[in-house]
Each structure stands twice: as structure tokens, then as C-alpha cells.
Backbone as JSON, one array per atom type, in Angstrom:
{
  "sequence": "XXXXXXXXXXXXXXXXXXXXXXXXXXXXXXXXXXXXXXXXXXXXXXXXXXXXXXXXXXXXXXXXXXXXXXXXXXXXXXXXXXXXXXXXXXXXXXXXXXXXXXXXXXXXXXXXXXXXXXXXXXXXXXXXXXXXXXXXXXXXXXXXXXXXXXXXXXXXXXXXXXXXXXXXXXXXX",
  "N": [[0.84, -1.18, 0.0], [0.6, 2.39, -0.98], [2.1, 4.76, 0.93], [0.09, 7.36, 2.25], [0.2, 10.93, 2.88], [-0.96, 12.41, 5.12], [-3.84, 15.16, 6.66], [-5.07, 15.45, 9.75], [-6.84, 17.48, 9.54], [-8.12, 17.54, 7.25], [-8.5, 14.9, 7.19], [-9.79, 11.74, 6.02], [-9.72, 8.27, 7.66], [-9.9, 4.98, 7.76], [-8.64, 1.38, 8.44], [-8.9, -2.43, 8.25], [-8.4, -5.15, 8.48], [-9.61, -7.89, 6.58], [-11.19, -10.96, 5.9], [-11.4, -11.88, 2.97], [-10.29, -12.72, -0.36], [-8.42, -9.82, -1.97], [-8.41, -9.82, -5.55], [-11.3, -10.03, -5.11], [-12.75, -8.16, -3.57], [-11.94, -6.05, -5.55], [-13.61, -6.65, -7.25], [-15.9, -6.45, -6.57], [-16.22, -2.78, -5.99], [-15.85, -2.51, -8.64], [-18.15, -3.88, -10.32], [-20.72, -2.92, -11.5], [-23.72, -4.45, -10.63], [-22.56, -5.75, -8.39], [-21.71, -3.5, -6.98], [-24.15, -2.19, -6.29], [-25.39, -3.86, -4.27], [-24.06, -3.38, -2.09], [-23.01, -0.67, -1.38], [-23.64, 1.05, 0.29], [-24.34, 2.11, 3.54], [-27.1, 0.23, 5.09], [-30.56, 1.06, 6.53], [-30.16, 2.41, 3.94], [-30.06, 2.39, 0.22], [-28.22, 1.26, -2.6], [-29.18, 2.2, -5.47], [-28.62, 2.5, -8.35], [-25.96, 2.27, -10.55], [-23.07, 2.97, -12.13], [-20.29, 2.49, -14.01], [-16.77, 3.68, -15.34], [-14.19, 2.08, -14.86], [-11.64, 3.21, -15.2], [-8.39, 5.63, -15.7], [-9.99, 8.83, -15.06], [-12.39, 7.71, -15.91], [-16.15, 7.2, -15.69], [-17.64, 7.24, -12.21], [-20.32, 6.77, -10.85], [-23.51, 6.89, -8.83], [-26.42, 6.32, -7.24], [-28.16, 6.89, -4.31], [-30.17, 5.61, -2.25], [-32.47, 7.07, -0.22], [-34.38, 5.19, 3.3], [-37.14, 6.87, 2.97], [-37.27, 7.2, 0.43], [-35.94, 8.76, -0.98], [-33.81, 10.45, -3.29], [-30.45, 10.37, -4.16], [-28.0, 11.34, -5.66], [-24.99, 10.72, -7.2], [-21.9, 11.91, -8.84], [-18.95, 11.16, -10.02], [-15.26, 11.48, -10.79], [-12.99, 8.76, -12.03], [-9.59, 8.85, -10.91], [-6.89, 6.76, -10.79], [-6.56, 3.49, -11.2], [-5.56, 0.41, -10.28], [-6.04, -2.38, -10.71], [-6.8, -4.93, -8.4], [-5.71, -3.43, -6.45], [-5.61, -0.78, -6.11], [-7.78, 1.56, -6.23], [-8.92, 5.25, -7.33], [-10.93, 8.12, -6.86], [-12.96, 10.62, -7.69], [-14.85, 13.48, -6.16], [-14.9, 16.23, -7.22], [-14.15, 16.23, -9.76], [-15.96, 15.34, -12.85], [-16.58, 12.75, -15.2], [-13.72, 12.18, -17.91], [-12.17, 13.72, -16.57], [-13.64, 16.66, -16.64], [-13.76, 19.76, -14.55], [-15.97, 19.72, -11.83], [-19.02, 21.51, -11.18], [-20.01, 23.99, -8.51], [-22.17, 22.46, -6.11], [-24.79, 24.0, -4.57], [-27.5, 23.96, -3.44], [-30.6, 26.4, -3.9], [-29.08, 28.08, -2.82], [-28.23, 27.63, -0.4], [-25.94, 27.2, 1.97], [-25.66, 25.6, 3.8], [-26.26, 22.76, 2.57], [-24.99, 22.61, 0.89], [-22.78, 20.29, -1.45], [-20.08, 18.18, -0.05], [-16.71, 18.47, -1.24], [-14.4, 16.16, -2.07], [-11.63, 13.13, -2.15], [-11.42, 10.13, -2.91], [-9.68, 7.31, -1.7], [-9.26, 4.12, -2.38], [-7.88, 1.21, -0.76], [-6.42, -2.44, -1.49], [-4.78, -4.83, 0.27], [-3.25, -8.04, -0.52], [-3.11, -10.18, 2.82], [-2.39, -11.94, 6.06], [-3.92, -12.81, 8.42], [-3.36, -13.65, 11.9], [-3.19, -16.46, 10.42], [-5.06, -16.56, 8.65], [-5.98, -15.87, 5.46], [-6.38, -12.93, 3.42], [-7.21, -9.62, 3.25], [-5.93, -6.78, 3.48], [-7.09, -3.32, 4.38], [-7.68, -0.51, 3.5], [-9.21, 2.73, 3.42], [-9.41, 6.2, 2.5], [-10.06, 9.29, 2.82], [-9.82, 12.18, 0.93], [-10.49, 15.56, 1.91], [-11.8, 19.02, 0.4], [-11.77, 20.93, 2.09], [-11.98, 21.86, 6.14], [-14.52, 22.5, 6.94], [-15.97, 20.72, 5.02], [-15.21, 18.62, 5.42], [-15.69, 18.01, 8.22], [-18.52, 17.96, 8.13], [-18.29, 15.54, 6.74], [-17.41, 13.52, 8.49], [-19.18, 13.9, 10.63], [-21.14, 13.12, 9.25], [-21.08, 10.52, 10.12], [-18.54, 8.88, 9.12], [-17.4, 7.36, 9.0], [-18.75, 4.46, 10.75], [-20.21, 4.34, 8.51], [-18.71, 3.47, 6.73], [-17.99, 1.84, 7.11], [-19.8, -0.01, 7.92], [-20.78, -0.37, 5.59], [-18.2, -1.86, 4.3], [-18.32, -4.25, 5.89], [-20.65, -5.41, 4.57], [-19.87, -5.64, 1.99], [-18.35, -7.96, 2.53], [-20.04, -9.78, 3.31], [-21.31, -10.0, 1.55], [-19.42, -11.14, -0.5], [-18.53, -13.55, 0.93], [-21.47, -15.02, 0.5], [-20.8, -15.54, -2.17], [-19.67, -14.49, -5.53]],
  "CA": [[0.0, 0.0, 0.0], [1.09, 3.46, -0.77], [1.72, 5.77, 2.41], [-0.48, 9.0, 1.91], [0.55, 12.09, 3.85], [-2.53, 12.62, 6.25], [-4.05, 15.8, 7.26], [-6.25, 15.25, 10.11], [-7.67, 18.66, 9.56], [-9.14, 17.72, 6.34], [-8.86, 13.72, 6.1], [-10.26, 10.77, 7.25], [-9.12, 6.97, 7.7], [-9.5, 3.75, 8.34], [-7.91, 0.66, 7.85], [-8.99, -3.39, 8.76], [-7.87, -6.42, 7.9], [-10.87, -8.86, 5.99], [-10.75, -12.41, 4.92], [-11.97, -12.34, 1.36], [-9.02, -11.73, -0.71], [-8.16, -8.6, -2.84], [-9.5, -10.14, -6.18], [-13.29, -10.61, -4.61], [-13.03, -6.8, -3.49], [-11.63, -5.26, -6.27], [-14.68, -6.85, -8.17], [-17.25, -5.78, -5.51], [-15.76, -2.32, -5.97], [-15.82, -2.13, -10.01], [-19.14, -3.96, -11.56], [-21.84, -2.29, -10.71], [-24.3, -5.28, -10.25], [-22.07, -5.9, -7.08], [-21.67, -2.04, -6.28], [-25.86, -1.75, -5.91], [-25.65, -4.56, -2.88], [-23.23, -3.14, -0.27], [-22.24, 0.66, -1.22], [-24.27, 2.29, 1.19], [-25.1, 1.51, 4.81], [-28.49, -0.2, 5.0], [-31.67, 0.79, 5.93], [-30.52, 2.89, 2.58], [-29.84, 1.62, -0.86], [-27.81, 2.25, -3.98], [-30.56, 2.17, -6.6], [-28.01, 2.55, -9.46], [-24.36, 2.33, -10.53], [-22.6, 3.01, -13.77], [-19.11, 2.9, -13.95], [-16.14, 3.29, -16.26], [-13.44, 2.1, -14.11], [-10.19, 3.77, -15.36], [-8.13, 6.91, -15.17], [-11.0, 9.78, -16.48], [-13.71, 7.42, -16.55], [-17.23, 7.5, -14.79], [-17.8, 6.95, -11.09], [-21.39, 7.2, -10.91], [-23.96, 5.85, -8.14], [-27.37, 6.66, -6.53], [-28.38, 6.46, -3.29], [-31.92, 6.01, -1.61], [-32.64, 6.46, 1.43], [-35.7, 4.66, 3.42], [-38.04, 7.33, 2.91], [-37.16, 6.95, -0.91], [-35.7, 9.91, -1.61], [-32.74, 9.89, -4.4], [-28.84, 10.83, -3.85], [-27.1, 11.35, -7.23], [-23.23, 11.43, -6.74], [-20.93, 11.22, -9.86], [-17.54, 11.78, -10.3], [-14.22, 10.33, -12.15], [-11.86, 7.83, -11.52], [-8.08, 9.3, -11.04], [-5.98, 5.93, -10.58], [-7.45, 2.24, -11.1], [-4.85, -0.14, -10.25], [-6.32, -3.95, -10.27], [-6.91, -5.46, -7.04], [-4.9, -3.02, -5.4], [-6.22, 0.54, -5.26], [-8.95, 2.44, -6.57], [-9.18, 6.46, -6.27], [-11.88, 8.88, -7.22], [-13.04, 12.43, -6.84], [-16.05, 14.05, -7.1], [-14.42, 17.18, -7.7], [-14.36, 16.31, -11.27], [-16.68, 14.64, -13.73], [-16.1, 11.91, -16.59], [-13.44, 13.06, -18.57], [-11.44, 14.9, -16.07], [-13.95, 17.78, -16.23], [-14.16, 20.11, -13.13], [-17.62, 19.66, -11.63], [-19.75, 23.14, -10.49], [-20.06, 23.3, -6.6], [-23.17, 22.0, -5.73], [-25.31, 24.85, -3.39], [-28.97, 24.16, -3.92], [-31.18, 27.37, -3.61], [-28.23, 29.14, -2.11], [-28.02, 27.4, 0.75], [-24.0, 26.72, 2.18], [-25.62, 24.0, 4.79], [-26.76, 22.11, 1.9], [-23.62, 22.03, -0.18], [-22.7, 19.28, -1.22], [-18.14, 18.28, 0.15], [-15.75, 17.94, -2.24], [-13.18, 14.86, -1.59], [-11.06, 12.19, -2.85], [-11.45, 8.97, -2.02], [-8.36, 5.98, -2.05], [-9.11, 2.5, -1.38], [-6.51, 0.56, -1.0], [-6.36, -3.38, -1.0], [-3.8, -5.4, -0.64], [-3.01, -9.5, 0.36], [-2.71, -10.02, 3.91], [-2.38, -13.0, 6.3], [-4.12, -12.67, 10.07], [-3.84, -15.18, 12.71], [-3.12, -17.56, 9.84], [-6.27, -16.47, 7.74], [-5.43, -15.4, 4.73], [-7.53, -11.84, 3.37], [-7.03, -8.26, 2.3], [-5.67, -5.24, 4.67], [-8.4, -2.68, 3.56], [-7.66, 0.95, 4.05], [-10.2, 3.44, 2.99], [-9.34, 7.09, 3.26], [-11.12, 10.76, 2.04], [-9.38, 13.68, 1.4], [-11.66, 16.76, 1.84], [-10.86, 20.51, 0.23], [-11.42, 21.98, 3.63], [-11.86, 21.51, 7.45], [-15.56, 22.07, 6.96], [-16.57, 19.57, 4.5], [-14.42, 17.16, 6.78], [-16.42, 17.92, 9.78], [-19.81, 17.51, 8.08], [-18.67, 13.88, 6.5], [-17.44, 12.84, 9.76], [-20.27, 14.38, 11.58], [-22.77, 12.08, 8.87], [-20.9, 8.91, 10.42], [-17.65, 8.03, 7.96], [-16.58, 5.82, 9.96], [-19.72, 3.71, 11.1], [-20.8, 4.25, 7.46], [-18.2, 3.04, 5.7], [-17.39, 0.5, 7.78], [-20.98, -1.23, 7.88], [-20.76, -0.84, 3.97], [-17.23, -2.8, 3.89], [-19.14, -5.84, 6.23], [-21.71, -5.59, 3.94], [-19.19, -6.18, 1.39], [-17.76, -8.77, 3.23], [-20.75, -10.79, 3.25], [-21.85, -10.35, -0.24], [-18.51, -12.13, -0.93], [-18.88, -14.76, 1.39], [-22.31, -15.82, 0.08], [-20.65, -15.73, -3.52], [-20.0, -13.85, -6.18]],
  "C": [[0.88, 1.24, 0.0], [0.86, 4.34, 0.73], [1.41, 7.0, 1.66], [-0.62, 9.71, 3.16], [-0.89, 12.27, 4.44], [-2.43, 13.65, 6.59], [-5.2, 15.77, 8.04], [-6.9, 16.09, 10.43], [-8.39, 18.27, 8.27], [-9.3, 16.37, 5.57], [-9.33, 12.63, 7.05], [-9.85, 8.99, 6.84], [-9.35, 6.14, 7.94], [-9.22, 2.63, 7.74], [-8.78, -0.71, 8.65], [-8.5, -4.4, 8.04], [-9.66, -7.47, 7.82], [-10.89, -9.9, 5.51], [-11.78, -12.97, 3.47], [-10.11, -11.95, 0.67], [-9.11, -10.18, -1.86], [-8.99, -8.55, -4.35], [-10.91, -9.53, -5.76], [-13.31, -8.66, -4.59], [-12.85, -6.05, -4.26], [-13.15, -5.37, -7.16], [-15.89, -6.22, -7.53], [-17.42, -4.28, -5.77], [-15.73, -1.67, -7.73], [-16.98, -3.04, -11.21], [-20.06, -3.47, -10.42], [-23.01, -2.8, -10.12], [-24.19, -5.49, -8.75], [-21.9, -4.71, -5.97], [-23.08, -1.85, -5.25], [-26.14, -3.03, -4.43], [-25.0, -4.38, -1.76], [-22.9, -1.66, -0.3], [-22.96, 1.62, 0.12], [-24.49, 1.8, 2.39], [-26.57, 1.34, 4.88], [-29.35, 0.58, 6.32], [-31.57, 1.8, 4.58], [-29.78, 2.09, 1.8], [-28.59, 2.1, -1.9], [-28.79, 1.69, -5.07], [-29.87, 1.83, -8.09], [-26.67, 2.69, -9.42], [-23.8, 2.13, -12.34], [-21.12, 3.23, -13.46], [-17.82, 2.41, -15.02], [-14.48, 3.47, -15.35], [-11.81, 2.17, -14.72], [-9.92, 5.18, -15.48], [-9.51, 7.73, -16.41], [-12.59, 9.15, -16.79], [-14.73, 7.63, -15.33], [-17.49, 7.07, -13.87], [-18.74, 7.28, -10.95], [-22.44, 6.69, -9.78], [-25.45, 6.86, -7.95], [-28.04, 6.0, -5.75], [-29.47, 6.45, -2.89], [-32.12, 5.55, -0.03], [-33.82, 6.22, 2.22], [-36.57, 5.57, 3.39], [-37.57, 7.82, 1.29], [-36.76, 8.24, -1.48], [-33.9, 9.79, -2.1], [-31.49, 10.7, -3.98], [-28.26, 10.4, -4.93], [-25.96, 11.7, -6.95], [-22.14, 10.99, -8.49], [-19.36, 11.96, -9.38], [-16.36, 10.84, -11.18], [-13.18, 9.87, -11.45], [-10.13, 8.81, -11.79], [-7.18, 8.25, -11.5], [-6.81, 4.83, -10.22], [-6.01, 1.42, -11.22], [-5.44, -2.02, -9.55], [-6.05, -4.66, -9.45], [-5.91, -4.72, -6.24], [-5.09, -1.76, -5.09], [-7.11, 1.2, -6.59], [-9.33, 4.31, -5.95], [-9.93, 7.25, -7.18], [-12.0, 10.24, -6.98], [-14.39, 12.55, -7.23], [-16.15, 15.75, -7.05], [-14.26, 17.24, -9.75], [-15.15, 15.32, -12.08], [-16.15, 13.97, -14.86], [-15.13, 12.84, -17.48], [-12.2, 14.56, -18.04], [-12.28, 16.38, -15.69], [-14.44, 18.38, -15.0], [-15.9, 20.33, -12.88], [-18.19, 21.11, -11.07], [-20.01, 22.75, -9.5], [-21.89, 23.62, -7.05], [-24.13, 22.95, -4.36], [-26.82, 24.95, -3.94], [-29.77, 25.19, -3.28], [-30.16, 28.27, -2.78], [-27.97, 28.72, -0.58], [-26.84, 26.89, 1.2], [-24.39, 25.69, 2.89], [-26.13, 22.92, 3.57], [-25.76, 21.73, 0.95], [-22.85, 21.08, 0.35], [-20.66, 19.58, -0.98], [-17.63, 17.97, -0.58], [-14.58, 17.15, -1.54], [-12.54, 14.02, -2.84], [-11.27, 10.7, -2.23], [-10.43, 8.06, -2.38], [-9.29, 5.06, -1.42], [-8.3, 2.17, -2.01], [-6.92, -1.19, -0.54], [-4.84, -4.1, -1.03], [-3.88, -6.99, 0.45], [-2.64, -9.63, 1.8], [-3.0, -10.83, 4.7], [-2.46, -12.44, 7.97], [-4.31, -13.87, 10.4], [-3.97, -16.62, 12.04], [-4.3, -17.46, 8.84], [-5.75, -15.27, 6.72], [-7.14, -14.08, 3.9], [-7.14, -10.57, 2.76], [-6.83, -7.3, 3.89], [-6.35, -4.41, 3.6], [-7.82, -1.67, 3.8], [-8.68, 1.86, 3.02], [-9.95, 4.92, 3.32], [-9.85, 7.96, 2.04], [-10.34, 11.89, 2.42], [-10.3, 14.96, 1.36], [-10.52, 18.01, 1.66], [-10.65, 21.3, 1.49], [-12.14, 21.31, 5.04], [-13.79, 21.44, 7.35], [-16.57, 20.75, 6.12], [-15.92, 18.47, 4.75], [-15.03, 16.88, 7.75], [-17.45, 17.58, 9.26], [-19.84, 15.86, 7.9], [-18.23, 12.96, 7.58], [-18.43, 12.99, 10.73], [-21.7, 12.86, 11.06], [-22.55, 10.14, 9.23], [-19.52, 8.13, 9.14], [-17.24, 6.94, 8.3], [-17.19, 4.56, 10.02], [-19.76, 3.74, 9.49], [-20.22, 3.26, 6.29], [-17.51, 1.83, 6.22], [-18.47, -0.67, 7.93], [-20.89, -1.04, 6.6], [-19.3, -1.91, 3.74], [-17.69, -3.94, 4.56], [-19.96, -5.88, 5.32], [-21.21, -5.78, 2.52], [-18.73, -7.44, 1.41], [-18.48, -9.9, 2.99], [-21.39, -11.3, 2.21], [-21.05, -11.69, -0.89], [-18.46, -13.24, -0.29], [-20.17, -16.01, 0.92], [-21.92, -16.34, -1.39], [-21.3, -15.31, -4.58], [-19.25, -14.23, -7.67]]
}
């Protein structure tokens, strides 16, 4: 795994060790069939997923959450490196192009954070069980759209979406 410089004014982290291996996740991670069953923490959904998983291409998803209301997020892949890291932005759209900030009716509590996201997998052998060291981290442009996505749960969130990964692959995929 690459070491990335951390600012914990504007980034966030975590790392576990998982016994599927690297393969299984990279795939979970890049068809979208498999995206729409674990990306989101449940009781919400991802409804949809389109993706053109290399540098420039489309990172696309939508989210629903139990009172059915829709969450459209796109953005573009930076760096796709097969079973071993995956990084995104949604600072820019398919294509490299920079995306327009997101402030519906003028409202700043409503805008949406600009980030990066890395995952990182790589082979890794616990307690004799062989699996993937996971790391998952988000860089945010500033201290406030850091505090809101840690405030909406990054942690819990993205950590019941990687079990919920976890188990997809266990039942078989």
C-alpha cells in the first residue's frame, strides 16, 4: 500500500484487515451489479451504478434512502490499479472535467463536500487467515466539508458498507 501524507484537519481513515481476498473486493468495488448490494449503509440503498473504471472514466452511483428519496453522486476515476487501489473524486466529472459546486437554492448547509477517495487493497495474512488489509481514506478541500462527513458517520458508514461487502462475498460472487 502506498503511504499518503494525512491531514487530520481535512482527512479521514480507516484501515482493517478482511478475509476475502483482494481479487473478490476489487470486483465488488468495479461492476456495478455488485456495487448496488453493499455501497451504502443499509436501511438505505444504492438504486443505481454506472461505472467506467479507469483513469478519467465515470464513477457514478445513486443512493436512496428509506423514505425513498434519491442521492445522485458522480464523479471520475483518477488511478485504477487492479486489485490493489482504486481512487476517485467528485471534484471532477467523466473526462477529467471540473464539476460546479453544488449549493442548492443558495443554501451553504446544503452544499454538497468535495473529496477524494483511495481504497486501497492489498493480500494479507491474520492469525493464519489469509484476506485483504483494507484501508479506505477521504481527502476533503477543507476543514468544513471534513467535519460535516465525519459528523454524517464516515466511519460507522463506511465500515458497515465494507461488512456488507464482506458478506456479499462470502455468500458468492
Amino acid at each position: 500500500m502506498k503511504t499518503q501524507e494525512l491531514n487530520p484537519k481535512l482527512d479521514l481513515t480507516f484501515e482493517r484487515f478482511i478475509d476475502v481476498p483482494p481479487h473478490l473486493v476489487w470486483r465488488a468495488w468495479t461492476e456495478p451489479d455488485l456495487i448496488k448490494q453493499w455501497f451504502c449503509p443499509l436501511p438505505w440503498k444504492t438504486i443505481h451504478a454506472d461505472v467506467d473504471v479507469r483513469p478519467g472514466g465515470k464513477m457514478h452511483t445513486v443512493m436512496q434512502s428509506p423514505e425513498g428519496q434519491e442521492f445522485p453522486g458522480t464523479g471520475c476515476y483518477l488511478e485504477t490499479i487492479k486489485d490493489e487501489r482504486i481512487v476517485w473524486t467528485n471534484a471532477l466529472l467523466p473526462g477529467y472535467r471540473p464539476a460546479p459546486p453544488n449549493v442548492p437554492c443558495n443554501d451553504e448547509e446544503q452544499t454538497e463536500f468535495m473529496f477524494t477517495a483511495i481504497v486501497e487493497m492489498a493480500p494479507h495474512k491474520d492469525n493464519g487467515v489469509d484476506g485483504t488489509r483494507y484501508r479506505a481514506t477521504v481527502l476533503h478541500a477543507d476543514e468544513k466539508g471534513c467535519k460535516k462527513h465525519a459528523d454524517m458517520g464516515f466511519e460507522a458508514g463506511w465500515s458497515a458498507a465494507l461488512d456488507q461487502l464482506v458478506a456479499m462475498v462470502k455468500k458468492g460472487i
